[in-house]
Amino acid sequence: MTGRPLKPLISIVMTGRNDNQNGDFELRAEYAIRHNVALLEKYGIEYEWIWVEWNSLPDRHFFGTAVRRMVRNFRGYVVPASVHNHLCDNPHIGVMQFFGKNAGIRRAAGEWVLSMNADTYLTDEVLSQLAAGSLRKDTFFLATRVDFPAGLLKTQPSSYPINDIAGRPAVRIDRIMLPDAYGAAGDFTLLNRETLFKLGAHYEGIRFSNHHLDTLLGHQHKSMGGAFAVIGHVFHADHADSWNNTIAGACKNHHHGCNYNCRKISIPYRNAPNWGLADYEESAIAGNFLELNPPAGQEVRRSMPENVI
């Protein structure tokens, strides 16, 4: 389903690619997206769904084509391998998660922007507050992530939204400890669009890792005197390469990239004015997706380094 509301209340921004990460990503994402769409419809929330397909595998359909069938008001962007090779400084990373989210954020039209992961389940407590119009525009809204056993995915939901989400056993709860620790903010970051643009979105100075870039956005907001609030809970199926299932000292070769001390990043940071690939040219390709490519005349690095810079 495609189309675009004139003024959506919320832009939901996600990124990923067609590699079925961990062997179950497509299933995890489908159940969560169908659940979230049903909840948005329940509360009558006008939304647009922005999917950024990053560095997709050439021999498979975009995963975004499946997302498009599940949602209304879909917009799909493709960041090709050539752009990934130009930007990424770690050959072990296939998706630059927060660069992809920035590309979607930059093009978002909603009053609110929710940067989230495709396998995150929203809840009534979150969407009821959004629908009520009671959220302060200067506040960074977070949600406590509760992981449930991935084995529960073996049973297909009988209806959406999934009624037993809140009652599922918890494998782990990512605690939020304000004002410095934001839990699994990468799974749920809700900000007013104007506020998010003032922050400059996620930091683009780290190109060898996906780690901590959600935390750095929180530090950026704090440095500018911004307020924080925990809006409720979200849910997530535990899986092998979840951040909490990896060893911090052995991060060089897995999906997230190298670990580093994010407290050594100067705050407030400043992204370039064209953050989010703002000046990249958009060209229509198969399936009504728009491919993002560098502007004419920009010098492009053709390949990634052989090891991590």
PDB file of C-alpha atoms in Angstrom:
ATOM      1  CA  MET A   1       0.000   0.000   0.000  1.00  0.00           C
ATOM      2  CA  THR A   2       1.478   3.339  -1.001  1.00  0.00           C
ATOM      3  CA  GLY A   3       0.594   6.980  -0.790  1.00  0.00           C
ATOM      4  CA  ARG A   4       1.434   9.812   1.543  1.00  0.00           C
ATOM      5  CA  PRO A   5      -0.819  11.711   3.965  1.00  0.00           C
ATOM      6  CA  LEU A   6      -0.680  15.483   3.629  1.00  0.00           C
ATOM      7  CA  LYS A   7       0.528  15.932   7.206  1.00  0.00           C
ATOM      8  CA  PRO A   8       1.173  12.676   9.076  1.00  0.00           C
ATOM      9  CA  LEU A   9       1.280  12.830  12.847  1.00  0.00           C
ATOM     10  CA  ILE A  10       4.275  10.542  12.855  1.00  0.00           C
ATOM     11  CA  SER A  11       7.003   9.363  10.505  1.00  0.00           C
ATOM     12  CA  ILE A  12       8.239   5.874  11.357  1.00  0.00           C
ATOM     13  CA  VAL A  13      11.798   5.412  10.120  1.00  0.00           C
ATOM     14  CA  MET A  14      13.512   2.033   9.758  1.00  0.00           C
ATOM     15  CA  THR A  15      16.504   0.659   7.913  1.00  0.00           C
ATOM     16  CA  GLY A  16      17.768  -2.777   6.980  1.00  0.00           C
ATOM     17  CA  ARG A  17      18.459  -5.010   4.036  1.00  0.00           C
ATOM     18  CA  ASN A  18      17.501  -8.265   2.372  1.00  0.00           C
ATOM     19  CA  ASP A  19      19.974 -10.591   4.109  1.00  0.00           C
ATOM     20  CA  ASN A  20      17.539 -12.179   6.622  1.00  0.00           C
ATOM     21  CA  GLN A  21      19.996 -11.346   9.389  1.00  0.00           C
ATOM     22  CA  ASN A  22      20.450 -14.105  11.963  1.00  0.00           C
ATOM     23  CA  GLY A  23      18.241 -16.367   9.835  1.00  0.00           C
ATOM     24  CA  ASP A  24      14.997 -15.056  11.306  1.00  0.00           C
ATOM     25  CA  PHE A  25      14.955 -11.303  10.677  1.00  0.00           C
ATOM     26  CA  GLU A  26      12.191 -11.434   8.075  1.00  0.00           C
ATOM     27  CA  LEU A  27       9.885 -13.295  10.451  1.00  0.00           C
ATOM     28  CA  ARG A  28      10.745 -11.074  13.420  1.00  0.00           C
ATOM     29  CA  ALA A  29      10.102  -7.975  11.336  1.00  0.00           C
ATOM     30  CA  GLU A  30       6.853  -9.192   9.776  1.00  0.00           C
ATOM     31  CA  TYR A  31       5.170 -10.012  13.076  1.00  0.00           C
ATOM     32  CA  ALA A  32       6.295  -6.725  14.650  1.00  0.00           C
ATOM     33  CA  ILE A  33       5.339  -4.524  11.686  1.00  0.00           C
ATOM     34  CA  ARG A  34       1.886  -6.094  11.343  1.00  0.00           C
ATOM     35  CA  HIS A  35       1.360  -5.656  15.087  1.00  0.00           C
ATOM     36  CA  ASN A  36       2.464  -2.020  14.998  1.00  0.00           C
ATOM     37  CA  VAL A  37       0.299  -1.150  11.992  1.00  0.00           C
ATOM     38  CA  ALA A  38      -2.740  -2.635  13.721  1.00  0.00           C
ATOM     39  CA  LEU A  39      -2.055  -0.532  16.821  1.00  0.00           C
ATOM     40  CA  LEU A  40      -1.629   2.641  14.777  1.00  0.00           C
ATOM     41  CA  GLU A  41      -4.945   1.928  13.074  1.00  0.00           C
ATOM     42  CA  LYS A  42      -6.580   1.233  16.438  1.00  0.00           C
ATOM     43  CA  TYR A  43      -5.673   4.725  17.660  1.00  0.00           C
ATOM     44  CA  GLY A  44      -6.419   6.433  14.350  1.00  0.00           C
ATOM     45  CA  ILE A  45      -2.874   7.748  14.052  1.00  0.00           C
ATOM     46  CA  GLU A  46      -1.947   9.123  10.634  1.00  0.00           C
ATOM     47  CA  TYR A  47       1.523   7.889   9.780  1.00  0.00           C
ATOM     48  CA  GLU A  48       4.028   7.531   7.003  1.00  0.00           C
ATOM     49  CA  TRP A  49       6.365   4.552   6.918  1.00  0.00           C
ATOM     50  CA  ILE A  50       9.871   5.241   5.666  1.00  0.00           C
ATOM     51  CA  TRP A  51      12.034   2.231   4.874  1.00  0.00           C
ATOM     52  CA  VAL A  52      15.702   2.666   3.933  1.00  0.00           C
ATOM     53  CA  GLU A  53      17.182  -0.397   2.223  1.00  0.00           C
ATOM     54  CA  TRP A  54      20.923  -0.142   2.860  1.00  0.00           C
ATOM     55  CA  ASN A  55      23.515  -2.008   0.791  1.00  0.00           C
ATOM     56  CA  SER A  56      21.075  -4.672  -0.367  1.00  0.00           C
ATOM     57  CA  LEU A  57      22.208  -7.988  -1.798  1.00  0.00           C
ATOM     58  CA  PRO A  58      21.912  -7.867  -5.598  1.00  0.00           C
ATOM     59  CA  ASP A  59      20.379 -11.317  -6.096  1.00  0.00           C
ATOM     60  CA  ARG A  60      17.304 -10.821  -3.872  1.00  0.00           C
ATOM     61  CA  HIS A  61      14.210  -8.642  -3.798  1.00  0.00           C
ATOM     62  CA  PHE A  62      14.418  -5.641  -1.463  1.00  0.00           C
ATOM     63  CA  PHE A  63      13.007  -6.482   1.955  1.00  0.00           C
ATOM     64  CA  GLY A  64      11.242  -3.143   1.633  1.00  0.00           C
ATOM     65  CA  THR A  65       8.921  -4.709  -0.941  1.00  0.00           C
ATOM     66  CA  ALA A  66       7.547  -6.921   1.840  1.00  0.00           C
ATOM     67  CA  VAL A  67       7.272  -3.939   4.194  1.00  0.00           C
ATOM     68  CA  ARG A  68       5.335  -2.008   1.556  1.00  0.00           C
ATOM     69  CA  ARG A  69       2.654  -4.715   1.471  1.00  0.00           C
ATOM     70  CA  MET A  70       2.122  -4.465   5.232  1.00  0.00           C
ATOM     71  CA  VAL A  71       1.732  -0.712   5.726  1.00  0.00           C
ATOM     72  CA  ARG A  72       0.004   2.384   4.381  1.00  0.00           C
ATOM     73  CA  ASN A  73       1.729   5.555   3.195  1.00  0.00           C
ATOM     74  CA  PHE A  74       4.989   3.788   2.409  1.00  0.00           C
ATOM     75  CA  ARG A  75       8.116   5.430   1.059  1.00  0.00           C
ATOM     76  CA  GLY A  76      11.146   3.351   0.177  1.00  0.00           C
ATOM     77  CA  TYR A  77      14.709   4.526  -0.363  1.00  0.00           C
ATOM     78  CA  VAL A  78      17.639   2.430  -1.537  1.00  0.00           C
ATOM     79  CA  VAL A  79      21.250   3.203  -0.633  1.00  0.00           C
ATOM     80  CA  PRO A  80      23.307   1.105  -3.071  1.00  0.00           C
ATOM     81  CA  ALA A  81      26.502  -0.797  -2.360  1.00  0.00           C
ATOM     82  CA  SER A  82      28.585   1.908  -4.047  1.00  0.00           C
ATOM     83  CA  VAL A  83      27.454   4.471  -1.457  1.00  0.00           C
ATOM     84  CA  HIS A  84      28.005   2.006   1.389  1.00  0.00           C
ATOM     85  CA  ASN A  85      31.547   1.379   0.148  1.00  0.00           C
ATOM     86  CA  HIS A  86      32.131   5.119  -0.033  1.00  0.00           C
ATOM     87  CA  LEU A  87      30.964   5.787   3.520  1.00  0.00           C
ATOM     88  CA  CYS A  88      31.821   2.695   5.564  1.00  0.00           C
ATOM     89  CA  ASP A  89      35.218   2.252   7.236  1.00  0.00           C
ATOM     90  CA  ASN A  90      34.608  -1.319   8.426  1.00  0.00           C
ATOM     91  CA  PRO A  91      34.421  -4.188   5.913  1.00  0.00           C
ATOM     92  CA  HIS A  92      32.594  -6.341   8.466  1.00  0.00           C
ATOM     93  CA  ILE A  93      29.543  -4.065   8.557  1.00  0.00           C
ATOM     94  CA  GLY A  94      26.793  -4.621   5.995  1.00  0.00           C
ATOM     95  CA  VAL A  95      24.329  -1.983   7.204  1.00  0.00           C
ATOM     96  CA  MET A  96      25.242   1.433   8.593  1.00  0.00           C
ATOM     97  CA  GLN A  97      22.148   1.505  10.748  1.00  0.00           C
ATOM     98  CA  PHE A  98      22.174   5.101  11.893  1.00  0.00           C
ATOM     99  CA  PHE A  99      23.329   6.556   8.605  1.00  0.00           C
ATOM    100  CA  GLY A 100      20.338   4.779   7.078  1.00  0.00           C
ATOM    101  CA  LYS A 101      17.997   6.109   9.732  1.00  0.00           C
ATOM    102  CA  ASN A 102      19.383   9.609   9.195  1.00  0.00           C
ATOM    103  CA  ALA A 103      18.576   9.347   5.487  1.00  0.00           C
ATOM    104  CA  GLY A 104      14.983   8.520   6.401  1.00  0.00           C
ATOM    105  CA  ILE A 105      14.784  11.174   9.126  1.00  0.00           C
ATOM    106  CA  ARG A 106      16.019  13.828   6.704  1.00  0.00           C
ATOM    107  CA  ARG A 107      13.094  13.052   4.401  1.00  0.00           C
ATOM    108  CA  ALA A 108      10.443  12.663   7.109  1.00  0.00           C
ATOM    109  CA  ALA A 109       7.353  14.862   6.962  1.00  0.00           C
ATOM    110  CA  GLY A 110       5.619  13.935  10.222  1.00  0.00           C
ATOM    111  CA  GLU A 111       5.224  16.202  13.227  1.00  0.00           C
ATOM    112  CA  TRP A 112       6.913  13.440  15.227  1.00  0.00           C
ATOM    113  CA  VAL A 113       9.662  11.078  14.113  1.00  0.00           C
ATOM    114  CA  LEU A 114      10.039   7.598  15.557  1.00  0.00           C
ATOM    115  CA  SER A 115      13.391   6.046  14.718  1.00  0.00           C
ATOM    116  CA  MET A 116      13.064   2.355  15.517  1.00  0.00           C
ATOM    117  CA  ASN A 117      14.044  -1.150  14.520  1.00  0.00           C
ATOM    118  CA  ALA A 118      11.857  -3.348  12.356  1.00  0.00           C
ATOM    119  CA  ASP A 119      11.490  -6.047  15.024  1.00  0.00           C
ATOM    120  CA  THR A 120      10.343  -3.758  17.852  1.00  0.00           C
ATOM    121  CA  TYR A 121       6.752  -4.097  19.087  1.00  0.00           C
ATOM    122  CA  LEU A 122       4.957  -0.911  20.132  1.00  0.00           C
ATOM    123  CA  THR A 123       2.363  -0.900  22.898  1.00  0.00           C
ATOM    124  CA  ASP A 124      -0.933   0.693  23.859  1.00  0.00           C
ATOM    125  CA  GLU A 125       0.714   2.792  26.564  1.00  0.00           C
ATOM    126  CA  VAL A 126       3.026   4.369  23.978  1.00  0.00           C
ATOM    127  CA  LEU A 127       0.536   5.024  21.186  1.00  0.00           C
ATOM    128  CA  SER A 128      -2.304   6.157  23.450  1.00  0.00           C
ATOM    129  CA  GLN A 129      -0.119   9.046  24.659  1.00  0.00           C
ATOM    130  CA  LEU A 130       0.882   9.983  21.131  1.00  0.00           C
ATOM    131  CA  ALA A 131      -2.743   9.901  19.986  1.00  0.00           C
ATOM    132  CA  ALA A 132      -3.828  12.052  22.940  1.00  0.00           C
ATOM    133  CA  GLY A 133      -1.535  14.872  21.815  1.00  0.00           C
ATOM    134  CA  SER A 134      -0.053  15.232  25.284  1.00  0.00           C
ATOM    135  CA  LEU A 135       3.641  14.896  24.415  1.00  0.00           C
ATOM    136  CA  ARG A 136       5.944  17.855  24.981  1.00  0.00           C
ATOM    137  CA  LYS A 137       7.826  18.907  21.860  1.00  0.00           C
ATOM    138  CA  ASP A 138      11.089  19.587  23.726  1.00  0.00           C
ATOM    139  CA  THR A 139      11.314  16.091  25.203  1.00  0.00           C
ATOM    140  CA  PHE A 140      13.314  13.051  24.102  1.00  0.00           C
ATOM    141  CA  PHE A 141      10.981  10.083  24.593  1.00  0.00           C
ATOM    142  CA  LEU A 142      12.411   6.665  25.357  1.00  0.00           C
ATOM    143  CA  ALA A 143      10.841   3.275  26.012  1.00  0.00           C
ATOM    144  CA  THR A 144      12.006   0.399  28.197  1.00  0.00           C
ATOM    145  CA  ARG A 145      12.749  -2.591  25.971  1.00  0.00           C
ATOM    146  CA  VAL A 146      11.608  -5.988  27.195  1.00  0.00           C
ATOM    147  CA  ASP A 147      13.034  -9.028  25.384  1.00  0.00           C
ATOM    148  CA  PHE A 148      10.931 -12.195  25.194  1.00  0.00           C
ATOM    149  CA  PRO A 149      12.146 -15.671  24.115  1.00  0.00           C
ATOM    150  CA  ALA A 150      12.633 -15.967  20.358  1.00  0.00           C
ATOM    151  CA  GLY A 151      11.078 -19.429  20.508  1.00  0.00           C
ATOM    152  CA  LEU A 152       7.666 -17.789  20.805  1.00  0.00           C
ATOM    153  CA  LEU A 153       8.017 -16.706  17.179  1.00  0.00           C
ATOM    154  CA  LYS A 154       7.448 -20.320  16.101  1.00  0.00           C
ATOM    155  CA  THR A 155       3.731 -19.800  16.662  1.00  0.00           C
ATOM    156  CA  GLN A 156       2.215 -17.434  14.110  1.00  0.00           C
ATOM    157  CA  PRO A 157      -0.042 -14.776  15.667  1.00  0.00           C
ATOM    158  CA  SER A 158      -3.740 -15.457  15.155  1.00  0.00           C
ATOM    159  CA  SER A 159      -4.569 -11.748  14.934  1.00  0.00           C
ATOM    160  CA  TYR A 160      -3.036  -8.282  15.135  1.00  0.00           C
ATOM    161  CA  PRO A 161      -2.303  -6.423  17.317  1.00  0.00           C
ATOM    162  CA  ILE A 162      -0.899  -9.350  19.272  1.00  0.00           C
ATOM    163  CA  ASN A 163      -2.831  -9.445  22.525  1.00  0.00           C
ATOM    164  CA  ASP A 164      -0.354 -11.370  24.685  1.00  0.00           C
ATOM    165  CA  ILE A 165       2.758  -9.257  24.044  1.00  0.00           C
ATOM    166  CA  ALA A 166       2.773  -7.666  27.501  1.00  0.00           C
ATOM    167  CA  GLY A 167       2.289 -11.046  29.176  1.00  0.00           C
ATOM    168  CA  ARG A 168       5.207 -12.827  27.538  1.00  0.00           C
ATOM    169  CA  PRO A 169       8.061 -13.918  29.838  1.00  0.00           C
ATOM    170  CA  ALA A 170      11.002 -11.537  29.920  1.00  0.00           C
ATOM    171  CA  VAL A 171      14.472 -12.776  28.998  1.00  0.00           C
ATOM    172  CA  ARG A 172      15.932  -9.335  29.673  1.00  0.00           C
ATOM    173  CA  ILE A 173      14.851  -5.790  30.462  1.00  0.00           C
ATOM    174  CA  ASP A 174      17.040  -2.931  29.254  1.00  0.00           C
ATOM    175  CA  ARG A 175      16.868  -0.420  32.059  1.00  0.00           C
ATOM    176  CA  ILE A 176      16.903   3.317  31.407  1.00  0.00           C
ATOM    177  CA  MET A 177      18.854   5.374  33.922  1.00  0.00           C
ATOM    178  CA  LEU A 178      18.376   9.045  33.165  1.00  0.00           C
ATOM    179  CA  PRO A 179      19.958  11.426  32.478  1.00  0.00           C
ATOM    180  CA  ASP A 180      22.939   9.499  31.033  1.00  0.00           C
ATOM    181  CA  ALA A 181      21.910   5.930  30.149  1.00  0.00           C
ATOM    182  CA  TYR A 182      19.109   5.429  27.649  1.00  0.00           C
ATOM    183  CA  GLY A 183      18.623   1.673  27.490  1.00  0.00           C
ATOM    184  CA  ALA A 184      17.952   0.357  23.986  1.00  0.00           C
ATOM    185  CA  ALA A 185      17.356   3.809  22.491  1.00  0.00           C
ATOM    186  CA  GLY A 186      18.200   2.524  19.017  1.00  0.00           C
ATOM    187  CA  ASP A 187      15.036   0.443  19.133  1.00  0.00           C
ATOM    188  CA  PHE A 188      12.874   3.415  20.091  1.00  0.00           C
ATOM    189  CA  THR A 189      13.751   7.104  19.757  1.00  0.00           C
ATOM    190  CA  LEU A 190      10.746   9.448  19.573  1.00  0.00           C
ATOM    191  CA  LEU A 191      11.297  13.160  19.038  1.00  0.00           C
ATOM    192  CA  ASN A 192       9.433  16.085  17.594  1.00  0.00           C
ATOM    193  CA  ARG A 193      10.739  16.597  14.066  1.00  0.00           C
ATOM    194  CA  GLU A 194      11.802  20.194  14.712  1.00  0.00           C
ATOM    195  CA  THR A 195      13.702  19.190  17.851  1.00  0.00           C
ATOM    196  CA  LEU A 196      15.384  16.277  16.081  1.00  0.00           C
ATOM    197  CA  PHE A 197      16.548  18.509  13.242  1.00  0.00           C
ATOM    198  CA  LYS A 198      17.985  21.009  15.739  1.00  0.00           C
ATOM    199  CA  LEU A 199      20.012  18.168  17.227  1.00  0.00           C
ATOM    200  CA  GLY A 200      21.329  17.237  13.794  1.00  0.00           C
ATOM    201  CA  ALA A 201      20.065  13.637  14.085  1.00  0.00           C
ATOM    202  CA  HIS A 202      22.459  10.745  14.755  1.00  0.00           C
ATOM    203  CA  TYR A 203      26.198  11.407  14.756  1.00  0.00           C
ATOM    204  CA  GLU A 204      27.846  10.696  11.396  1.00  0.00           C
ATOM    205  CA  GLY A 205      31.461  10.978  12.538  1.00  0.00           C
ATOM    206  CA  ILE A 206      31.703   7.263  13.399  1.00  0.00           C
ATOM    207  CA  ARG A 207      31.884   5.100  10.277  1.00  0.00           C
ATOM    208  CA  PHE A 208      33.333   1.877  11.680  1.00  0.00           C
ATOM    209  CA  SER A 209      30.553   0.922  14.094  1.00  0.00           C
ATOM    210  CA  ASN A 210      26.837   1.035  14.806  1.00  0.00           C
ATOM    211  CA  HIS A 211      27.485   1.060  18.550  1.00  0.00           C
ATOM    212  CA  HIS A 212      26.472   3.930  20.844  1.00  0.00           C
ATOM    213  CA  LEU A 213      25.195   6.279  18.129  1.00  0.00           C
ATOM    214  CA  ASP A 214      21.767   6.207  19.793  1.00  0.00           C
ATOM    215  CA  THR A 215      23.421   7.075  23.115  1.00  0.00           C
ATOM    216  CA  LEU A 216      25.304   9.951  21.508  1.00  0.00           C
ATOM    217  CA  LEU A 217      22.020  11.443  20.318  1.00  0.00           C
ATOM    218  CA  GLY A 218      20.847  11.391  23.938  1.00  0.00           C
ATOM    219  CA  HIS A 219      24.065  13.084  25.070  1.00  0.00           C
ATOM    220  CA  GLN A 220      23.552  15.694  22.347  1.00  0.00           C
ATOM    221  CA  HIS A 221      20.026  16.422  23.596  1.00  0.00           C
ATOM    222  CA  LYS A 222      21.214  16.619  27.210  1.00  0.00           C
ATOM    223  CA  SER A 223      24.006  19.054  26.284  1.00  0.00           C
ATOM    224  CA  MET A 224      21.414  21.390  24.794  1.00  0.00           C
ATOM    225  CA  GLY A 225      19.326  21.387  27.948  1.00  0.00           C
ATOM    226  CA  GLY A 226      16.685  19.005  26.650  1.00  0.00           C
ATOM    227  CA  ALA A 227      14.301  16.998  28.813  1.00  0.00           C
ATOM    228  CA  PHE A 228      13.828  13.208  28.780  1.00  0.00           C
ATOM    229  CA  ALA A 229      10.871  10.988  29.585  1.00  0.00           C
ATOM    230  CA  VAL A 230      10.176   7.271  29.544  1.00  0.00           C
ATOM    231  CA  ILE A 231       6.902   6.869  27.666  1.00  0.00           C
ATOM    232  CA  GLY A 232       6.365   3.182  28.469  1.00  0.00           C
ATOM    233  CA  HIS A 233       7.527  -0.237  27.294  1.00  0.00           C
ATOM    234  CA  VAL A 234       8.260  -1.827  23.939  1.00  0.00           C
ATOM    235  CA  PHE A 235       8.910  -5.508  23.255  1.00  0.00           C
ATOM    236  CA  HIS A 236      11.456  -7.394  21.209  1.00  0.00           C
ATOM    237  CA  ALA A 237      12.248 -11.044  20.420  1.00  0.00           C
ATOM    238  CA  ASP A 238      15.667 -11.989  21.768  1.00  0.00           C
ATOM    239  CA  HIS A 239      18.095 -13.218  19.099  1.00  0.00           C
ATOM    240  CA  ALA A 240      21.705 -14.345  18.866  1.00  0.00           C
ATOM    241  CA  ASP A 241      23.256 -11.084  17.730  1.00  0.00           C
ATOM    242  CA  SER A 242      21.231  -8.701  19.849  1.00  0.00           C
ATOM    243  CA  TRP A 243      23.555  -6.084  21.322  1.00  0.00           C
ATOM    244  CA  ASN A 244      23.215  -7.648  24.780  1.00  0.00           C
ATOM    245  CA  ASN A 245      24.229 -11.074  23.471  1.00  0.00           C
ATOM    246  CA  THR A 246      27.600  -9.912  22.109  1.00  0.00           C
ATOM    247  CA  ILE A 247      30.888  -9.595  23.933  1.00  0.00           C
ATOM    248  CA  ALA A 248      32.150  -6.022  24.068  1.00  0.00           C
ATOM    249  CA  GLY A 249      35.758  -7.050  23.531  1.00  0.00           C
ATOM    250  CA  ALA A 250      35.012  -9.136  20.435  1.00  0.00           C
ATOM    251  CA  CYS A 251      32.973  -6.699  18.382  1.00  0.00           C
ATOM    252  CA  LYS A 252      35.243  -6.488  15.379  1.00  0.00           C
ATOM    253  CA  ASN A 253      33.627  -9.146  13.251  1.00  0.00           C
ATOM    254  CA  HIS A 254      29.907  -8.989  13.949  1.00  0.00           C
ATOM    255  CA  HIS A 255      26.960  -6.995  12.713  1.00  0.00           C
ATOM    256  CA  HIS A 256      27.461  -3.995  14.973  1.00  0.00           C
ATOM    257  CA  GLY A 257      31.120  -3.201  14.280  1.00  0.00           C
ATOM    258  CA  CYS A 258      33.931  -2.230  16.651  1.00  0.00           C
ATOM    259  CA  ASN A 259      33.296  -1.044  20.163  1.00  0.00           C
ATOM    260  CA  TYR A 260      34.729   2.309  21.296  1.00  0.00           C
ATOM    261  CA  ASN A 261      34.494   4.745  24.200  1.00  0.00           C
ATOM    262  CA  CYS A 262      31.626   7.033  23.219  1.00  0.00           C
ATOM    263  CA  ARG A 263      32.412   9.378  26.101  1.00  0.00           C
ATOM    264  CA  LYS A 264      35.473  10.526  24.173  1.00  0.00           C
ATOM    265  CA  ILE A 265      33.274  11.958  21.417  1.00  0.00           C
ATOM    266  CA  SER A 266      33.047  15.728  21.745  1.00  0.00           C
ATOM    267  CA  ILE A 267      29.539  16.879  22.681  1.00  0.00           C
ATOM    268  CA  PRO A 268      27.749  18.738  21.243  1.00  0.00           C
ATOM    269  CA  TYR A 269      28.745  17.194  17.950  1.00  0.00           C
ATOM    270  CA  ARG A 270      28.129  18.801  14.600  1.00  0.00           C
ATOM    271  CA  ASN A 271      27.139  16.838  11.540  1.00  0.00           C
ATOM    272  CA  ALA A 272      27.747  18.293   8.100  1.00  0.00           C
ATOM    273  CA  PRO A 273      24.848  20.412   6.769  1.00  0.00           C
ATOM    274  CA  ASN A 274      23.997  17.615   4.323  1.00  0.00           C
ATOM    275  CA  TRP A 275      23.587  14.966   7.030  1.00  0.00           C
ATOM    276  CA  GLY A 276      21.211  12.205   6.085  1.00  0.00           C
ATOM    277  CA  LEU A 277      22.442  12.220   2.468  1.00  0.00           C
ATOM    278  CA  ALA A 278      20.390  15.393   2.020  1.00  0.00           C
ATOM    279  CA  ASP A 279      22.082  16.415  -1.211  1.00  0.00           C
ATOM    280  CA  TYR A 280      22.015  12.952  -2.756  1.00  0.00           C
ATOM    281  CA  GLU A 281      20.065  12.625  -5.975  1.00  0.00           C
ATOM    282  CA  GLU A 282      16.873  10.576  -5.893  1.00  0.00           C
ATOM    283  CA  SER A 283      16.115   8.438  -8.919  1.00  0.00           C
ATOM    284  CA  ALA A 284      13.136   6.113  -9.339  1.00  0.00           C
ATOM    285  CA  ILE A 285      13.987   2.423  -9.667  1.00  0.00           C
ATOM    286  CA  ALA A 286      11.977  -0.816  -9.700  1.00  0.00           C
ATOM    287  CA  GLY A 287       9.059  -1.083  -7.316  1.00  0.00           C
ATOM    288  CA  ASN A 288       8.635   2.672  -6.865  1.00  0.00           C
ATOM    289  CA  PHE A 289      11.722   2.903  -4.692  1.00  0.00           C
ATOM    290  CA  LEU A 290      14.000   5.926  -4.883  1.00  0.00           C
ATOM    291  CA  GLU A 291      17.719   5.222  -5.092  1.00  0.00           C
ATOM    292  CA  LEU A 292      20.038   7.711  -3.405  1.00  0.00           C
ATOM    293  CA  ASN A 293      23.272   8.511  -5.225  1.00  0.00           C
ATOM    294  CA  PRO A 294      25.927  11.201  -4.731  1.00  0.00           C
ATOM    295  CA  PRO A 295      25.445  14.493  -6.543  1.00  0.00           C
ATOM    296  CA  ALA A 296      27.186  14.873  -9.876  1.00  0.00           C
ATOM    297  CA  GLY A 297      30.859  15.730  -9.514  1.00  0.00           C
ATOM    298  CA  GLN A 298      31.291  14.402  -5.980  1.00  0.00           C
ATOM    299  CA  GLU A 299      34.378  12.248  -5.603  1.00  0.00           C
ATOM    300  CA  VAL A 300      33.449   8.747  -4.434  1.00  0.00           C
ATOM    301  CA  ARG A 301      35.651   6.119  -2.809  1.00  0.00           C
ATOM    302  CA  ARG A 302      35.129   2.935  -4.799  1.00  0.00           C
ATOM    303  CA  SER A 303      35.951   0.357  -2.148  1.00  0.00           C
ATOM    304  CA  MET A 304      36.123  -0.045   1.589  1.00  0.00           C
ATOM    305  CA  PRO A 305      39.434  -0.523   3.399  1.00  0.00           C
ATOM    306  CA  GLU A 306      40.481  -4.162   3.812  1.00  0.00           C
ATOM    307  CA  ASN A 307      40.518  -3.775   7.569  1.00  0.00           C
ATOM    308  CA  VAL A 308      38.964  -1.402  10.076  1.00  0.00           C
ATOM    309  CA  ILE A 309      40.313   2.159   9.949  1.00  0.00           C
TER     310      ILE A 309
END
